[in-house]
Coordinates of C-alpha atoms in Angstrom, one line a residue:
L1 CA 14.7 5.0 17.6
N2 CA 11.6 3.2 16.2
L3 CA 12.2 -0.5 15.3
R4 CA 9.8 -2.6 13.2
V5 CA 10.1 -6.4 12.6
A6 CA 7.3 -8.2 10.9
V7 CA 6.9 -11.8 9.8
G8 CA 3.6 -13.0 8.1
G9 CA 2.5 -16.2 6.6
G10 CA -0.5 -17.9 5.1
T11 CA -1.5 -20.6 2.7
N12 CA -0.2 -18.8 -0.3
T13 CA 1.8 -15.9 1.1
Q14 CA 4.9 -15.3 3.2
S15 CA 6.4 -12.0 4.1
Y16 CA 9.4 -10.7 6.1
E17 CA 10.2 -7.1 6.9
F18 CA 12.7 -5.2 9.0
G19 CA 13.1 -1.5 9.4
F20 CA 14.1 1.2 11.8
T21 CA 13.6 5.0 11.9
D22 CA 15.6 7.6 13.8
P23 CA 13.3 10.6 14.4
Y24 CA 16.2 12.9 15.2
F25 CA 18.9 12.0 12.8
L26 CA 22.2 13.6 13.7
G27 CA 20.5 15.4 16.5
R28 CA 18.3 17.4 14.2
R29 CA 14.6 17.4 13.5
I30 CA 15.1 15.2 10.5
S31 CA 13.9 11.6 10.4
A32 CA 15.9 8.9 8.7
G33 CA 14.8 5.3 8.1
V34 CA 16.0 2.1 6.5
N35 CA 13.8 -0.9 5.6
V36 CA 14.4 -4.3 3.9
F37 CA 11.7 -6.8 2.9
R38 CA 11.0 -10.1 1.1
R39 CA 7.5 -11.2 0.1
V40 CA 6.6 -14.5 -1.6
Y41 CA 3.2 -15.1 -3.3
N42 CA 2.4 -18.6 -4.5
E43 CA 0.0 -19.5 -7.3
N44 CA -3.7 -19.5 -6.3
N45 CA -7.2 -19.2 -7.7
F46 CA -6.8 -15.6 -8.9
R47 CA -3.1 -15.7 -9.8
S48 CA -1.7 -18.4 -12.1
Y49 CA 1.9 -17.7 -11.3
D50 CA 4.4 -17.6 -8.4
Y51 CA 5.7 -14.1 -7.6
D52 CA 8.5 -13.0 -5.2
T53 CA 10.0 -9.6 -4.5
T54 CA 13.0 -8.6 -2.4
G55 CA 14.2 -5.1 -1.8
G56 CA 14.9 -2.2 0.5
G57 CA 15.0 1.5 0.7
L58 CA 16.0 4.7 2.5
T59 CA 13.7 7.5 3.7
F60 CA 14.2 11.0 5.1
G61 CA 11.6 13.3 6.6
F62 CA 11.6 17.0 7.0
P63 CA 9.1 19.0 9.1
I64 CA 7.8 22.2 7.5
T65 CA 5.3 23.3 10.1
E66 CA 3.7 21.6 13.2
N67 CA 1.3 19.6 11.0
F68 CA 3.0 19.6 7.6
S69 CA 6.0 17.5 6.6
I70 CA 7.9 16.2 3.5
Q71 CA 9.4 12.8 3.0
T72 CA 11.8 11.7 0.3
G73 CA 13.3 8.3 -0.4
Y74 CA 14.9 5.8 -2.7
Q75 CA 13.9 2.1 -3.2
L76 CA 15.5 -0.8 -5.0
E77 CA 13.4 -3.9 -5.7
V78 CA 14.0 -7.2 -7.5
Q79 CA 10.8 -8.8 -8.7
N80 CA 10.4 -12.2 -10.2
I81 CA 7.5 -13.9 -11.8
D82 CA 7.7 -17.7 -12.3
V83 CA 5.1 -19.2 -14.6
E84 CA 4.8 -23.0 -14.2
G85 CA 5.8 -25.3 -17.0
D86 CA 4.8 -24.4 -20.5
K87 CA 1.8 -22.1 -19.7
C88 CA 3.3 -19.3 -21.8
D89 CA 3.9 -21.6 -24.8
G90 CA 0.3 -21.9 -25.8
G91 CA -0.4 -18.4 -27.2
G92 CA -1.9 -17.1 -24.0
D93 CA -4.6 -19.9 -23.5
D94 CA -3.0 -21.2 -20.3
A95 CA -1.6 -17.9 -18.9
S96 CA -2.5 -14.3 -19.6
L97 CA -0.4 -12.5 -22.2
A98 CA 0.3 -9.8 -19.6
I99 CA 1.7 -12.4 -17.2
C100 CA 3.9 -14.0 -19.9
Q101 CA 5.3 -10.5 -20.9
A102 CA 6.2 -9.8 -17.2
A103 CA 7.7 -13.2 -16.5
G104 CA 11.3 -13.4 -15.3
E105 CA 13.4 -11.1 -13.1
T106 CA 13.1 -7.4 -13.1
F107 CA 15.0 -4.6 -11.3
V108 CA 13.0 -1.6 -10.2
S109 CA 14.9 1.5 -9.0
S110 CA 12.8 4.4 -7.9
V111 CA 12.8 7.7 -6.1
L112 CA 9.8 9.2 -4.4
Y113 CA 8.5 12.1 -2.3
S114 CA 5.5 12.5 -0.1
L115 CA 3.6 15.6 1.2
I116 CA 2.0 14.8 4.6
Y117 CA -0.6 16.8 6.6
D118 CA -1.2 15.4 10.1
S119 CA -3.5 17.1 12.7
L120 CA -4.6 13.9 14.4
D121 CA -4.9 14.0 18.2
N122 CA -3.6 10.5 18.5
R123 CA -1.9 8.4 15.7
L124 CA -2.8 5.0 17.3
D125 CA -6.4 5.8 18.3
P126 CA -7.5 9.0 16.5
H127 CA -10.7 10.8 17.6
D128 CA -10.2 14.1 15.9
G129 CA -8.2 15.6 13.1
I130 CA -7.1 15.0 9.5
Y131 CA -4.4 12.8 8.0
A132 CA -3.6 13.4 4.3
K133 CA -0.8 12.1 2.2
F134 CA 0.2 12.7 -1.4
T135 CA 3.0 10.6 -3.0
Q136 CA 4.7 10.5 -6.3
E137 CA 7.2 7.7 -7.2
F138 CA 9.4 7.8 -10.3
A139 CA 11.0 4.5 -11.5
G140 CA 13.7 4.8 -14.1
V141 CA 16.7 5.8 -12.1
G142 CA 18.5 2.8 -13.5
G143 CA 16.6 -0.4 -13.3
D144 CA 14.6 -2.1 -16.1
V145 CA 11.3 -0.2 -16.0
A146 CA 10.2 3.4 -16.0
F147 CA 6.9 4.8 -14.7
L148 CA 5.3 7.6 -12.7
R149 CA 3.0 6.5 -9.9
T150 CA 0.8 9.0 -8.1
T151 CA -1.3 8.2 -5.0
G152 CA -3.2 10.2 -2.5
S153 CA -5.4 9.7 0.5
A154 CA -7.2 11.8 3.2
A155 CA -9.0 10.7 6.3
Y156 CA -11.1 12.9 8.6
Y157 CA -11.9 11.8 12.2
R158 CA -14.5 13.5 14.4
E159 CA -16.0 12.5 17.7
I160 CA -19.8 12.0 17.4
L161 CA -20.6 11.2 21.0
P162 CA -17.5 12.0 23.1
D163 CA -18.9 10.7 26.4
R164 CA -19.4 7.3 24.7
D165 CA -16.2 7.2 22.7
I166 CA -18.0 7.0 19.3
V167 CA -16.0 8.3 16.4
G168 CA -16.9 9.1 12.8
L169 CA -14.5 8.6 9.9
V170 CA -14.6 9.6 6.3
K171 CA -11.8 8.6 4.0
V172 CA -11.0 9.0 0.3
Q173 CA -8.1 7.6 -1.7
G174 CA -7.0 7.3 -5.3
G175 CA -4.1 6.5 -7.6
H176 CA -2.8 6.7 -11.1
I177 CA 0.2 5.2 -12.9
V178 CA 1.6 5.9 -16.3
G179 CA 4.5 4.3 -18.1
V180 CA 7.3 6.5 -19.2
G181 CA 8.1 5.5 -22.8
E182 CA 6.6 2.1 -22.3
D183 CA 3.4 0.3 -21.2
V184 CA 2.7 -0.2 -17.5
R185 CA 3.7 -3.8 -16.6
L186 CA 1.5 -6.2 -14.7
L187 CA 3.5 -5.9 -11.5
D188 CA 3.5 -2.1 -11.4
A189 CA -0.2 -1.7 -11.7
F190 CA -2.6 -1.3 -8.8
F191 CA -4.3 -4.5 -7.4
K192 CA -7.3 -3.9 -5.1
G193 CA -9.5 -6.2 -3.1
G194 CA -10.6 -6.6 0.5
E195 CA -8.0 -4.2 1.9
T196 CA -9.8 -1.4 0.0
V197 CA -13.4 -2.5 -0.2
R198 CA -14.1 -4.9 2.6
G199 CA -15.8 -8.1 1.6
F200 CA -13.8 -8.7 -1.6
E201 CA -11.1 -11.3 -1.9
S202 CA -7.5 -10.3 -2.5
S203 CA -7.3 -8.7 -6.0
G204 CA -11.0 -9.3 -6.1
F205 CA -12.1 -6.4 -8.4
G206 CA -10.6 -4.7 -11.4
P207 CA -9.6 -5.8 -14.9
R208 CA -9.2 -9.6 -15.5
D209 CA -8.1 -11.8 -18.3
A210 CA -11.3 -13.1 -20.1
V211 CA -9.8 -16.6 -20.6
T212 CA -7.7 -17.3 -17.5
E213 CA -9.6 -15.0 -15.1
D214 CA -6.2 -13.7 -13.8
A215 CA -6.3 -10.3 -12.1
L216 CA -4.4 -7.9 -14.4
G217 CA -4.4 -4.8 -12.1
G218 CA -5.4 -1.3 -13.2
N219 CA -3.7 2.0 -13.9
V220 CA -6.4 4.1 -12.0
F221 CA -8.2 3.5 -8.8
A222 CA -10.5 5.4 -6.5
A223 CA -12.2 4.5 -3.2
A224 CA -14.1 6.0 -0.3
T225 CA -15.1 4.9 3.2
A226 CA -17.6 6.2 5.7
E227 CA -17.4 4.6 9.2
V228 CA -18.6 4.9 12.7
Q229 CA -16.4 3.3 15.4
F230 CA -17.5 2.4 18.9
P231 CA -16.0 0.5 21.9
L232 CA -17.1 -3.1 22.3
P233 CA -19.3 -3.2 25.5
V234 CA -18.1 -6.6 26.8
L235 CA -14.3 -5.7 26.6
P236 CA -12.3 -3.2 28.6
R237 CA -11.4 -0.1 26.5
D238 CA -7.8 -0.4 27.4
L239 CA -7.5 -3.5 25.2
G240 CA -8.0 -1.3 22.1
F241 CA -10.7 -3.4 20.4
K242 CA -13.4 -1.6 18.6
G243 CA -16.5 -2.3 16.5
A244 CA -17.6 -0.4 13.5
F245 CA -20.4 0.2 11.0
F246 CA -19.0 1.1 7.6
A247 CA -19.7 1.5 3.9
D248 CA -17.0 1.1 1.3
A249 CA -17.0 1.9 -2.4
G250 CA -14.2 1.6 -5.0
T251 CA -13.3 1.1 -8.6
L252 CA -10.2 0.0 -10.4
F253 CA -9.8 0.3 -14.2
D254 CA -7.6 0.9 -17.2
T255 CA -4.9 -1.6 -18.1
D256 CA -2.2 -1.6 -20.7

């Protein structure tokens, strides 16, 4: 049984997560997992609203071959945008129109599946192999919104100098979301920043409101990374710390 408990906090963010996975559900080669979460995001210099989300989901995994597997799941999420005072009463001058349209509480009910190829030699410290994942999520199984979100990523690891534990990594990723009978809401779009292209602030690139400078998210993103990882010479390798030279590139565009 794999158990995960995570609590995080910062100046403008708090997060809580609990989940567990049984890799041999009912004694079979089927994984089953449950997770619940709550995340709170306070107003800051790139977001002129408070946002919180609470939800949970179920996942099941089925191995097809030694390296190839399929995951399916269901998730229910309650999202809430709280715009302070009368920011939405001024015709969009104080808060973006996209934010005002998304304000309030929304239920998102979705099903998803993932196709996973994993030939890594070690999941925690990979030196050789490929990890690729393709996911589609459909929201509209009840709930208040309907969309189809598609994401994919692939990472290739290869030892460059095995005797010195130097590893090369190339990774590509991308995503696209389209509304089903409606526009894509602010909260359902992709937001990208330093987690995708290192050096950017959170939600640091992509479409923005010209007046308020709020990040609006995008319906399409693509990114790539090239990296060389190496052990830090002053620390024992058993500690797991590594240094890296890297180059990141990415783009986020198209908003409703």
